[in-house]
PDB file of C-alpha atoms and ligand atoms in Angstrom:
ATOM      1  CA  MET A 855     -37.125 -69.498  48.412  1.00  0.00           C
ATOM      2  CA  ALA A 856     -35.228 -71.687  50.923  1.00  0.00           C
ATOM      3  CA  GLY A 857     -31.983 -71.859  48.919  1.00  0.00           C
ATOM      4  CA  ARG A 858     -31.580 -68.085  48.800  1.00  0.00           C
ATOM      5  CA  ARG A 859     -32.377 -67.627  52.489  1.00  0.00           C
ATOM      6  CA  ASP A 860     -29.987 -70.425  53.503  1.00  0.00           C
ATOM      7  CA  MET A 861     -27.324 -68.839  51.318  1.00  0.00           C
ATOM      8  CA  GLU A 862     -27.940 -65.471  52.987  1.00  0.00           C
ATOM      9  CA  GLU A 863     -27.726 -67.006  56.448  1.00  0.00           C
ATOM     10  CA  SER A 864     -24.528 -68.897  55.568  1.00  0.00           C
ATOM     11  CA  ILE A 865     -22.919 -65.737  54.203  1.00  0.00           C
ATOM     12  CA  GLU A 866     -23.886 -63.913  57.406  1.00  0.00           C
ATOM     13  CA  THR A 867     -22.427 -66.752  59.527  1.00  0.00           C
ATOM     14  CA  VAL A 868     -19.140 -66.839  57.612  1.00  0.00           C
ATOM     15  CA  ALA A 869     -18.781 -63.065  57.895  1.00  0.00           C
ATOM     16  CA  GLY A 870     -19.277 -63.445  61.657  1.00  0.00           C
ATOM     17  CA  PHE A 871     -16.581 -66.140  61.779  1.00  0.00           C
ATOM     18  CA  ILE A 872     -14.177 -63.837  59.924  1.00  0.00           C
ATOM     19  CA  VAL A 873     -14.782 -60.884  62.246  1.00  0.00           C
ATOM     20  CA  ARG A 874     -14.177 -63.063  65.318  1.00  0.00           C
ATOM     21  CA  SER A 875     -11.113 -64.918  63.936  1.00  0.00           C
ATOM     22  CA  ARG A 876      -7.479 -63.909  64.119  1.00  0.00           C
ATOM     23  CA  ARG A 877      -5.594 -66.575  62.134  1.00  0.00           C
ATOM     24  CA  ILE A 878      -7.584 -67.082  58.928  1.00  0.00           C
ATOM     25  CA  VAL A 879      -6.230 -69.441  56.272  1.00  0.00           C
ATOM     26  CA  VAL A 880      -7.847 -69.375  52.822  1.00  0.00           C
ATOM     27  CA  PHE A 881      -7.288 -72.507  50.719  1.00  0.00           C
ATOM     28  CA  THR A 882      -7.923 -72.097  46.997  1.00  0.00           C
ATOM     29  CA  GLY A 883      -8.277 -74.481  44.075  1.00  0.00           C
ATOM     30  CA  ALA A 884      -8.901 -74.056  40.363  1.00  0.00           C
ATOM     31  CA  GLY A 885     -12.531 -73.079  41.056  1.00  0.00           C
ATOM     32  CA  ALA A 886     -11.222 -69.787  42.442  1.00  0.00           C
ATOM     33  CA  SER A 887      -9.834 -68.888  38.998  1.00  0.00           C
ATOM     34  CA  THR A 888     -12.530 -70.102  36.582  1.00  0.00           C
ATOM     35  CA  GLU A 889     -14.228 -66.678  36.719  1.00  0.00           C
ATOM     36  CA  SER A 890     -10.926 -65.287  35.433  1.00  0.00           C
ATOM     37  CA  GLY A 891     -11.279 -67.493  32.351  1.00  0.00           C
ATOM     38  CA  ILE A 892      -8.933 -70.291  33.445  1.00  0.00           C
ATOM     39  CA  ALA A 893     -10.531 -73.735  33.108  1.00  0.00           C
ATOM     40  CA  ASP A 894     -10.526 -75.928  36.198  1.00  0.00           C
ATOM     41  CA  PHE A 895      -9.614 -79.617  36.043  1.00  0.00           C
ATOM     42  CA  ARG A 896     -12.659 -81.703  36.981  1.00  0.00           C
ATOM     43  CA  SER A 897     -15.726 -79.678  36.006  1.00  0.00           C
ATOM     44  CA  PRO A 898     -17.344 -80.737  32.706  1.00  0.00           C
ATOM     45  CA  GLY A 899     -15.190 -79.250  29.943  1.00  0.00           C
ATOM     46  CA  GLY A 900     -12.299 -78.878  32.366  1.00  0.00           C
ATOM     47  CA  ILE A 901      -8.649 -79.597  31.616  1.00  0.00           C
ATOM     48  CA  TRP A 902      -8.910 -83.333  32.314  1.00  0.00           C
ATOM     49  CA  ASP A 903     -11.765 -83.525  29.802  1.00  0.00           C
ATOM     50  CA  LYS A 904      -9.462 -82.034  27.168  1.00  0.00           C
ATOM     51  CA  TYR A 905      -6.152 -83.674  28.045  1.00  0.00           C
ATOM     52  CA  ASP A 906      -5.273 -87.071  29.496  1.00  0.00           C
ATOM     53  CA  PRO A 907      -3.746 -86.542  32.981  1.00  0.00           C
ATOM     54  CA  GLU A 908      -1.455 -89.515  32.172  1.00  0.00           C
ATOM     55  CA  ASP A 909       0.365 -87.269  29.676  1.00  0.00           C
ATOM     56  CA  PHE A 910       1.220 -84.868  32.461  1.00  0.00           C
ATOM     57  CA  TYR A 911       2.983 -87.377  34.722  1.00  0.00           C
ATOM     58  CA  PHE A 912       6.506 -86.383  35.686  1.00  0.00           C
ATOM     59  CA  GLN A 913       7.882 -89.853  34.860  1.00  0.00           C
ATOM     60  CA  LYS A 914       6.464 -89.517  31.346  1.00  0.00           C
ATOM     61  CA  PHE A 915       8.104 -86.120  30.927  1.00  0.00           C
ATOM     62  CA  LEU A 916      11.467 -87.639  31.907  1.00  0.00           C
ATOM     63  CA  ALA A 917      10.953 -90.779  29.788  1.00  0.00           C
ATOM     64  CA  ASN A 918      11.360 -89.532  26.224  1.00  0.00           C
ATOM     65  CA  GLU A 919      11.550 -86.563  23.840  1.00  0.00           C
ATOM     66  CA  GLN A 920       8.124 -87.264  22.322  1.00  0.00           C
ATOM     67  CA  SER A 921       6.389 -87.052  25.733  1.00  0.00           C
ATOM     68  CA  ARG A 922       8.235 -83.815  26.478  1.00  0.00           C
ATOM     69  CA  GLU A 923       7.147 -82.365  23.136  1.00  0.00           C
ATOM     70  CA  LYS A 924       3.507 -83.241  23.950  1.00  0.00           C
ATOM     71  CA  TYR A 925       3.847 -81.827  27.467  1.00  0.00           C
ATOM     72  CA  TRP A 926       5.236 -78.477  26.228  1.00  0.00           C
ATOM     73  CA  HIS A 927       2.518 -78.279  23.538  1.00  0.00           C
ATOM     74  CA  MET A 928      -0.253 -78.702  26.152  1.00  0.00           C
ATOM     75  CA  SER A 929       1.497 -76.550  28.743  1.00  0.00           C
ATOM     76  CA  THR A 930       1.898 -73.728  26.181  1.00  0.00           C
ATOM     77  CA  GLU A 931      -1.833 -73.834  25.404  1.00  0.00           C
ATOM     78  CA  LEU A 932      -2.756 -73.652  29.102  1.00  0.00           C
ATOM     79  CA  TYR A 933      -0.219 -70.878  29.702  1.00  0.00           C
ATOM     80  CA  GLU A 934      -1.782 -68.680  26.990  1.00  0.00           C
ATOM     81  CA  SER A 935      -5.127 -68.613  28.896  1.00  0.00           C
ATOM     82  CA  LEU A 936      -3.325 -68.075  32.196  1.00  0.00           C
ATOM     83  CA  LYS A 937      -1.293 -65.114  30.879  1.00  0.00           C
ATOM     84  CA  LYS A 938      -4.420 -63.234  29.802  1.00  0.00           C
ATOM     85  CA  ALA A 939      -6.238 -63.873  33.119  1.00  0.00           C
ATOM     86  CA  LYS A 940      -7.067 -61.051  35.526  1.00  0.00           C
ATOM     87  CA  PRO A 941      -7.922 -61.455  39.224  1.00  0.00           C
ATOM     88  CA  ASN A 942     -11.672 -61.971  39.763  1.00  0.00           C
ATOM     89  CA  PRO A 943     -13.856 -61.105  42.831  1.00  0.00           C
ATOM     90  CA  VAL A 944     -12.543 -64.205  44.663  1.00  0.00           C
ATOM     91  CA  HIS A 945      -8.959 -62.940  44.495  1.00  0.00           C
ATOM     92  CA  LEU A 946     -10.012 -59.359  45.281  1.00  0.00           C
ATOM     93  CA  ALA A 947     -11.961 -60.479  48.355  1.00  0.00           C
ATOM     94  CA  ILE A 948      -8.980 -62.450  49.664  1.00  0.00           C
ATOM     95  CA  ALA A 949      -6.651 -59.495  48.998  1.00  0.00           C
ATOM     96  CA  GLU A 950      -9.081 -57.350  51.031  1.00  0.00           C
ATOM     97  CA  LEU A 951      -8.904 -59.866  53.902  1.00  0.00           C
ATOM     98  CA  GLU A 952      -5.166 -59.158  54.043  1.00  0.00           C
ATOM     99  CA  LYS A 953      -5.773 -55.389  53.966  1.00  0.00           C
ATOM    100  CA  LEU A 954      -8.158 -55.853  56.911  1.00  0.00           C
ATOM    101  CA  ASP A 955      -5.280 -57.619  58.682  1.00  0.00           C
ATOM    102  CA  LYS A 956      -7.459 -60.755  58.954  1.00  0.00           C
ATOM    103  CA  LEU A 957      -5.383 -63.102  56.739  1.00  0.00           C
ATOM    104  CA  ASP A 958      -2.758 -65.450  58.138  1.00  0.00           C
ATOM    105  CA  CYS A 959      -1.972 -66.930  54.689  1.00  0.00           C
ATOM    106  CA  ILE A 960      -3.341 -68.367  51.465  1.00  0.00           C
ATOM    107  CA  ILE A 961      -2.611 -72.014  50.650  1.00  0.00           C
ATOM    108  CA  THR A 962      -3.215 -72.352  46.945  1.00  0.00           C
ATOM    109  CA  GLN A 963      -3.153 -75.327  44.570  1.00  0.00           C
ATOM    110  CA  ASN A 964      -3.263 -72.854  41.686  1.00  0.00           C
ATOM    111  CA  ILE A 965      -0.259 -72.058  39.525  1.00  0.00           C
ATOM    112  CA  ASP A 966      -1.618 -68.831  37.969  1.00  0.00           C
ATOM    113  CA  GLY A 967      -0.151 -66.220  40.334  1.00  0.00           C
ATOM    114  CA  LEU A 968      -3.534 -64.428  40.525  1.00  0.00           C
ATOM    115  CA  HIS A 969      -3.423 -63.993  44.314  1.00  0.00           C
ATOM    116  CA  GLN A 970      -0.214 -61.990  43.985  1.00  0.00           C
ATOM    117  CA  LYS A 971      -1.655 -60.094  40.972  1.00  0.00           C
ATOM    118  CA  ALA A 972      -4.707 -59.206  43.127  1.00  0.00           C
ATOM    119  CA  GLY A 973      -2.432 -57.595  45.727  1.00  0.00           C
ATOM    120  CA  ASN A 974      -1.744 -60.314  48.316  1.00  0.00           C
ATOM    121  CA  SER A 975       1.848 -60.196  49.614  1.00  0.00           C
ATOM    122  CA  ARG A 976       4.071 -62.880  48.115  1.00  0.00           C
ATOM    123  CA  GLU A 977       5.088 -64.140  51.560  1.00  0.00           C
ATOM    124  CA  LYS A 978       1.420 -64.812  52.388  1.00  0.00           C
ATOM    125  CA  VAL A 979       0.860 -67.051  49.360  1.00  0.00           C
ATOM    126  CA  ILE A 980       1.923 -70.709  49.755  1.00  0.00           C
ATOM    127  CA  GLU A 981       1.953 -72.269  46.270  1.00  0.00           C
ATOM    128  CA  LEU A 982       1.585 -75.988  47.042  1.00  0.00           C
ATOM    129  CA  HIS A 983       1.648 -77.010  43.362  1.00  0.00           C
ATOM    130  CA  GLY A 984       4.272 -74.482  42.276  1.00  0.00           C
ATOM    131  CA  THR A 985       3.875 -71.797  39.646  1.00  0.00           C
ATOM    132  CA  ALA A 986       3.526 -71.691  35.849  1.00  0.00           C
ATOM    133  CA  LEU A 987       5.166 -68.229  35.740  1.00  0.00           C
ATOM    134  CA  SER A 988       8.759 -69.528  35.904  1.00  0.00           C
ATOM    135  CA  VAL A 989      10.773 -72.429  34.491  1.00  0.00           C
ATOM    136  CA  SER A 990      13.752 -74.350  35.933  1.00  0.00           C
ATOM    137  CA  CYS A 991      16.447 -76.622  34.593  1.00  0.00           C
ATOM    138  CA  LEU A 992      15.871 -80.058  36.163  1.00  0.00           C
ATOM    139  CA  SER A 993      19.658 -80.651  36.253  1.00  0.00           C
ATOM    140  CA  CYS A 994      21.327 -77.423  37.413  1.00  0.00           C
ATOM    141  CA  MET A 995      18.182 -75.664  38.760  1.00  0.00           C
ATOM    142  CA  ARG A 996      18.905 -72.472  36.791  1.00  0.00           C
ATOM    143  CA  LYS A 997      15.723 -70.368  36.717  1.00  0.00           C
ATOM    144  CA  TYR A 998      14.177 -68.901  33.556  1.00  0.00           C
ATOM    145  CA  ASP A 999      11.339 -66.460  33.013  1.00  0.00           C
ATOM    146  CA  ARG A1000       8.377 -68.366  31.507  1.00  0.00           C
ATOM    147  CA  ASP A1001       7.825 -65.804  28.734  1.00  0.00           C
ATOM    148  CA  GLU A1002      11.458 -66.087  27.629  1.00  0.00           C
ATOM    149  CA  VAL A1003      11.070 -69.876  27.283  1.00  0.00           C
ATOM    150  CA  GLN A1004       7.696 -69.482  25.548  1.00  0.00           C
ATOM    151  CA  ASP A1005       9.472 -67.248  23.002  1.00  0.00           C
ATOM    152  CA  ARG A1006      11.819 -70.110  22.137  1.00  0.00           C
ATOM    153  CA  ILE A1007       8.785 -72.379  21.638  1.00  0.00           C
ATOM    154  CA  ARG A1008       7.110 -69.761  19.480  1.00  0.00           C
ATOM    155  CA  LYS A1009      10.277 -69.731  17.351  1.00  0.00           C
ATOM    156  CA  GLY A1010      10.015 -73.488  16.825  1.00  0.00           C
ATOM    157  CA  VAL A1011      11.925 -75.086  19.708  1.00  0.00           C
ATOM    158  CA  LYS A1012       9.917 -78.183  20.673  1.00  0.00           C
ATOM    159  CA  VAL A1013      11.727 -79.197  23.877  1.00  0.00           C
ATOM    160  CA  PRO A1014      13.648 -76.303  25.472  1.00  0.00           C
ATOM    161  CA  ARG A1015      16.954 -77.081  27.174  1.00  0.00           C
ATOM    162  CA  CYS A1016      19.190 -75.230  29.614  1.00  0.00           C
ATOM    163  CA  ASP A1017      21.685 -72.722  28.107  1.00  0.00           C
ATOM    164  CA  ASP A1018      24.225 -73.592  30.804  1.00  0.00           C
ATOM    165  CA  CYS A1019      24.164 -77.376  31.089  1.00  0.00           C
ATOM    166  CA  GLY A1020      21.835 -78.649  28.334  1.00  0.00           C
ATOM    167  CA  GLY A1021      19.484 -80.092  30.971  1.00  0.00           C
ATOM    168  CA  LEU A1022      15.707 -80.373  30.546  1.00  0.00           C
ATOM    169  CA  LEU A1023      13.660 -77.234  31.235  1.00  0.00           C
ATOM    170  CA  LYS A1024      10.250 -77.626  32.888  1.00  0.00           C
ATOM    171  CA  PRO A1025       7.723 -75.090  34.251  1.00  0.00           C
ATOM    172  CA  ASP A1026       7.972 -74.759  38.061  1.00  0.00           C
ATOM    173  CA  THR A1027       4.617 -76.562  38.515  1.00  0.00           C
ATOM    174  CA  ILE A1028       4.332 -79.815  40.451  1.00  0.00           C
ATOM    175  CA  SER A1029       3.206 -82.593  38.105  1.00  0.00           C
ATOM    176  CA  PHE A1030       1.629 -85.852  39.222  1.00  0.00           C
ATOM    177  CA  GLY A1031       4.459 -88.104  40.409  1.00  0.00           C
ATOM    178  CA  GLN A1032       6.731 -85.129  41.133  1.00  0.00           C
ATOM    179  CA  ALA A1033       7.830 -84.509  44.732  1.00  0.00           C
ATOM    180  CA  MET A1034       5.818 -81.867  46.579  1.00  0.00           C
ATOM    181  CA  PRO A1035       7.778 -78.728  47.537  1.00  0.00           C
ATOM    182  CA  GLU A1036       8.973 -79.595  51.062  1.00  0.00           C
ATOM    183  CA  ARG A1037       9.090 -76.102  52.594  1.00  0.00           C
ATOM    184  CA  GLU A1038       5.670 -75.105  51.257  1.00  0.00           C
ATOM    185  CA  THR A1039       4.052 -78.399  52.287  1.00  0.00           C
ATOM    186  CA  ASN A1040       5.420 -78.266  55.840  1.00  0.00           C
ATOM    187  CA  GLU A1041       4.476 -74.604  56.152  1.00  0.00           C
ATOM    188  CA  ALA A1042       0.948 -75.342  54.890  1.00  0.00           C
ATOM    189  CA  TYR A1043       0.500 -78.150  57.467  1.00  0.00           C
ATOM    190  CA  LYS A1044       1.697 -75.864  60.248  1.00  0.00           C
ATOM    191  CA  ARG A1045      -0.468 -72.878  59.270  1.00  0.00           C
ATOM    192  CA  SER A1046      -3.549 -75.090  58.772  1.00  0.00           C
ATOM    193  CA  LEU A1047      -3.097 -76.650  62.226  1.00  0.00           C
ATOM    194  CA  ASN A1048      -2.638 -73.240  63.789  1.00  0.00           C
ATOM    195  CA  SER A1049      -5.548 -71.527  62.041  1.00  0.00           C
ATOM    196  CA  ASP A1050      -8.780 -70.617  63.830  1.00  0.00           C
ATOM    197  CA  LEU A1051     -10.755 -70.312  60.577  1.00  0.00           C
ATOM    198  CA  PHE A1052     -10.035 -72.311  57.397  1.00  0.00           C
ATOM    199  CA  ILE A1053     -11.945 -71.273  54.263  1.00  0.00           C
ATOM    200  CA  VAL A1054     -11.834 -73.552  51.181  1.00  0.00           C
ATOM    201  CA  VAL A1055     -12.711 -71.773  47.910  1.00  0.00           C
ATOM    202  CA  GLY A1056     -13.140 -73.648  44.614  1.00  0.00           C
ATOM    203  CA  SER A1057     -11.564 -77.035  45.170  1.00  0.00           C
ATOM    204  CA  SER A1058     -12.897 -80.576  44.670  1.00  0.00           C
ATOM    205  CA  LEU A1059     -10.592 -81.622  47.570  1.00  0.00           C
ATOM    206  CA  VAL A1060      -9.586 -84.895  45.867  1.00  0.00           C
ATOM    207  CA  VAL A1061      -5.807 -84.448  45.435  1.00  0.00           C
ATOM    208  CA  GLN A1062      -3.542 -85.300  48.370  1.00  0.00           C
ATOM    209  CA  PRO A1063      -1.692 -84.057  50.354  1.00  0.00           C
ATOM    210  CA  ALA A1064      -3.339 -80.668  49.585  1.00  0.00           C
ATOM    211  CA  ALA A1065      -6.829 -82.003  50.298  1.00  0.00           C
ATOM    212  CA  TYR A1066      -5.727 -83.024  53.784  1.00  0.00           C
ATOM    213  CA  MET A1067      -5.172 -79.405  54.877  1.00  0.00           C
ATOM    214  CA  PRO A1068      -8.826 -78.693  55.798  1.00  0.00           C
ATOM    215  CA  ILE A1069      -8.886 -81.845  57.972  1.00  0.00           C
ATOM    216  CA  ASN A1070      -5.648 -80.735  59.569  1.00  0.00           C
ATOM    217  CA  ALA A1071      -7.217 -77.368  60.359  1.00  0.00           C
ATOM    218  CA  LYS A1072     -10.291 -79.026  61.853  1.00  0.00           C
ATOM    219  CA  GLN A1073      -8.054 -81.216  64.036  1.00  0.00           C
ATOM    220  CA  GLY A1074      -6.356 -78.056  65.231  1.00  0.00           C
ATOM    221  CA  GLY A1075      -9.729 -76.688  66.362  1.00  0.00           C
ATOM    222  CA  ALA A1076     -10.458 -74.341  63.451  1.00  0.00           C
ATOM    223  CA  LYS A1077     -13.873 -73.650  62.046  1.00  0.00           C
ATOM    224  CA  LEU A1078     -14.110 -75.022  58.490  1.00  0.00           C
ATOM    225  CA  VAL A1079     -15.979 -73.258  55.677  1.00  0.00           C
ATOM    226  CA  ILE A1080     -16.269 -74.812  52.184  1.00  0.00           C
ATOM    227  CA  ILE A1081     -17.331 -72.538  49.323  1.00  0.00           C
ATOM    228  CA  ASN A1082     -17.623 -74.659  46.172  1.00  0.00           C
ATOM    229  CA  ARG A1083     -20.125 -75.146  43.355  1.00  0.00           C
ATOM    230  CA  ASP A1084     -20.114 -78.952  43.814  1.00  0.00           C
ATOM    231  CA  PRO A1085     -20.074 -81.157  46.926  1.00  0.00           C
ATOM    232  CA  THR A1086     -16.646 -82.329  48.174  1.00  0.00           C
ATOM    233  CA  PRO A1087     -15.546 -85.474  50.108  1.00  0.00           C
ATOM    234  CA  HIS A1088     -14.856 -83.282  53.173  1.00  0.00           C
ATOM    235  CA  ASP A1089     -18.283 -81.628  53.413  1.00  0.00           C
ATOM    236  CA  GLU A1090     -19.169 -83.647  56.541  1.00  0.00           C
ATOM    237  CA  TYR A1091     -16.392 -81.845  58.475  1.00  0.00           C
ATOM    238  CA  ALA A1092     -17.495 -78.342  57.446  1.00  0.00           C
ATOM    239  CA  ASP A1093     -19.190 -75.916  59.853  1.00  0.00           C
ATOM    240  CA  VAL A1094     -20.632 -74.058  56.851  1.00  0.00           C
ATOM    241  CA  ILE A1095     -20.964 -75.202  53.229  1.00  0.00           C
ATOM    242  CA  ILE A1096     -21.927 -72.742  50.464  1.00  0.00           C
ATOM    243  CA  ASN A1097     -22.560 -74.475  47.133  1.00  0.00           C
ATOM    244  CA  GLY A1098     -22.598 -71.450  44.865  1.00  0.00           C
ATOM    245  CA  PRO A1099     -20.485 -69.179  42.644  1.00  0.00           C
ATOM    246  CA  ALA A1100     -17.260 -68.347  44.452  1.00  0.00           C
ATOM    247  CA  GLY A1101     -16.881 -64.795  43.127  1.00  0.00           C
ATOM    248  CA  GLU A1102     -20.319 -63.514  44.129  1.00  0.00           C
ATOM    249  CA  THR A1103     -20.195 -65.428  47.431  1.00  0.00           C
ATOM    250  CA  MET A1104     -16.812 -64.077  48.484  1.00  0.00           C
ATOM    251  CA  ALA A1105     -17.758 -60.536  47.460  1.00  0.00           C
ATOM    252  CA  ARG A1106     -20.932 -60.707  49.573  1.00  0.00           C
ATOM    253  CA  ILE A1107     -19.090 -62.138  52.547  1.00  0.00           C
ATOM    254  CA  LEU A1108     -16.574 -59.281  52.474  1.00  0.00           C
ATOM    255  CA  GLU A1109     -19.419 -56.764  52.160  1.00  0.00           C
ATOM    256  CA  LYS A1110     -20.913 -58.171  55.397  1.00  0.00           C
ATOM    257  CA  VAL A1111     -17.482 -58.169  57.079  1.00  0.00           C
ATOM    258  CA  ARG A1112     -16.980 -54.480  56.209  1.00  0.00           C
ATOM    259  CA  ASP A1113     -20.443 -53.644  57.631  1.00  0.00           C
ATOM    260  CA  LYS A1114     -19.757 -55.592  60.839  1.00  0.00           C
ATOM    261  CA  ILE A1115     -16.322 -54.012  61.366  1.00  0.00           C
ATOM    262  CA  LYS A1116     -17.860 -50.526  60.880  1.00  0.00           C
ATOM    263  CA  ASP A1117     -20.623 -51.082  63.490  1.00  0.00           C
TER     264      ASP A1117
HETATM  265  N1  APR Y1190     -17.471 -71.059  41.823  1.00  0.00           N
HETATM  266  C1  APR Y1190     -17.488 -72.047  42.758  1.00  0.00           C
HETATM  267  N2  APR Y1190     -16.936 -73.274  42.551  1.00  0.00           N
HETATM  268  C2  APR Y1190     -16.377 -73.489  41.341  1.00  0.00           C
HETATM  269  C3  APR Y1190     -16.327 -72.505  40.315  1.00  0.00           C
HETATM  270  C4  APR Y1190     -16.899 -71.253  40.612  1.00  0.00           C
HETATM  271  N3  APR Y1190     -16.900 -70.254  39.717  1.00  0.00           N
HETATM  272  N4  APR Y1190     -15.682 -73.050  39.248  1.00  0.00           N
HETATM  273  C5  APR Y1190     -15.357 -74.319  39.585  1.00  0.00           C
HETATM  274  N5  APR Y1190     -15.771 -74.579  40.839  1.00  0.00           N
HETATM  275  C6  APR Y1190     -15.558 -75.781  41.639  1.00  0.00           C
HETATM  276  C7  APR Y1190     -15.945 -77.062  40.951  1.00  0.00           C
HETATM  277  O1  APR Y1190     -17.233 -77.440  41.375  1.00  0.00           O
HETATM  278  C8  APR Y1190     -14.891 -78.058  41.451  1.00  0.00           C
HETATM  279  O2  APR Y1190     -15.373 -78.839  42.528  1.00  0.00           O
HETATM  280  O3  APR Y1190     -14.158 -75.837  41.851  1.00  0.00           O
HETATM  281  C9  APR Y1190     -13.735 -77.195  41.954  1.00  0.00           C
HETATM  282  C10 APR Y1190     -12.477 -77.343  41.122  1.00  0.00           C
HETATM  283  O4  APR Y1190     -12.011 -78.656  41.332  1.00  0.00           O
HETATM  284  P1  APR Y1190     -10.796 -79.191  40.449  1.00  0.00           P
HETATM  285  O5  APR Y1190     -11.051 -78.860  39.028  1.00  0.00           O
HETATM  286  O6  APR Y1190     -10.579 -80.609  40.855  1.00  0.00           O
HETATM  287  O7  APR Y1190      -9.555 -78.279  40.898  1.00  0.00           O
HETATM  288  P2  APR Y1190      -8.644 -78.455  42.180  1.00  0.00           P
HETATM  289  O8  APR Y1190      -9.450 -78.906  43.356  1.00  0.00           O
HETATM  290  O9  APR Y1190      -7.873 -77.197  42.325  1.00  0.00           O
HETATM  291  O10 APR Y1190      -7.645 -79.644  41.724  1.00  0.00           O
HETATM  292  C11 APR Y1190      -6.581 -79.945  42.584  1.00  0.00           C
HETATM  293  O11 APR Y1190      -5.664 -81.386  40.883  1.00  0.00           O
HETATM  294  O12 APR Y1190      -5.066 -81.867  38.706  1.00  0.00           O
HETATM  295  C12 APR Y1190      -4.603 -81.426  39.925  1.00  0.00           C
HETATM  296  O13 APR Y1190      -2.710 -80.080  40.197  1.00  0.00           O
HETATM  297  C13 APR Y1190      -4.054 -80.025  39.824  1.00  0.00           C
HETATM  298  O14 APR Y1190      -4.015 -78.314  41.554  1.00  0.00           O
HETATM  299  C14 APR Y1190      -4.854 -79.223  40.847  1.00  0.00           C
HETATM  300  C15 APR Y1190      -5.381 -80.323  41.768  1.00  0.00           C
END
């Protein structure tokens, strides 16, 4: 069956790339966490099927109390699924890449902290879209633990405010319309450009500037691998495309890498 053989060959090729590379960047999107039970955004039944992305715009959050109430209601629901999530074979494979001293860094669009939970070092994880695990005051920047703020919501607070200055509290995620984190974005550009192998796992590659990173890597001379269930707008630039389940694919690639390193 052609599909299976092609898949096998592609997995073999990617494992070969990994063994021969020294500055590997792995770029992950929500598709890397769906096998941990966290819905992605654009698959059927994903988050943007359930919620209107308009309601998540930063300007809306700032505009009025009612929008903030709606935001915190939705964000609380999403956080519940995220809290229960465990790393899946995608995260474990990427953590193993670091153990094999093959990983330069992870650039993730995900806010679930699963790369760190899987064992990757914090300093190797660039969270382009922030994290849902902490909360900040938009006025004085005081940081809060997410669970502490969720407790207030559980006790009936609809729009949590800062204990120090009364400012608005918001999860440390980057909403549409909110400025990208400067340090992380610059670092991600630099590491993509400097990589010799750039592996995309589970992203539709439609949100900028994140989706530009693979192109950046290609321009820097890296090999580009895209592992994603569905096609992406950047497929034409890829050296290898694997349209299949990310968990099984990544696990099989690492199996091949281990065999090759042993020989
Ligand atoms: N295996 C392989 N691919 C998968 C799997 C899986 N188990 N599950 C989902 N996918 C693929 C889907 O085919 C889809 O193309 O992952 C991709 C996920 O795409 P999106 O839902 O668009 O997620 P992402 O690319 O991370 O979105 C980028 O958009 O809404 C914003 O801030 C949000 O960070 C997010 C950004």
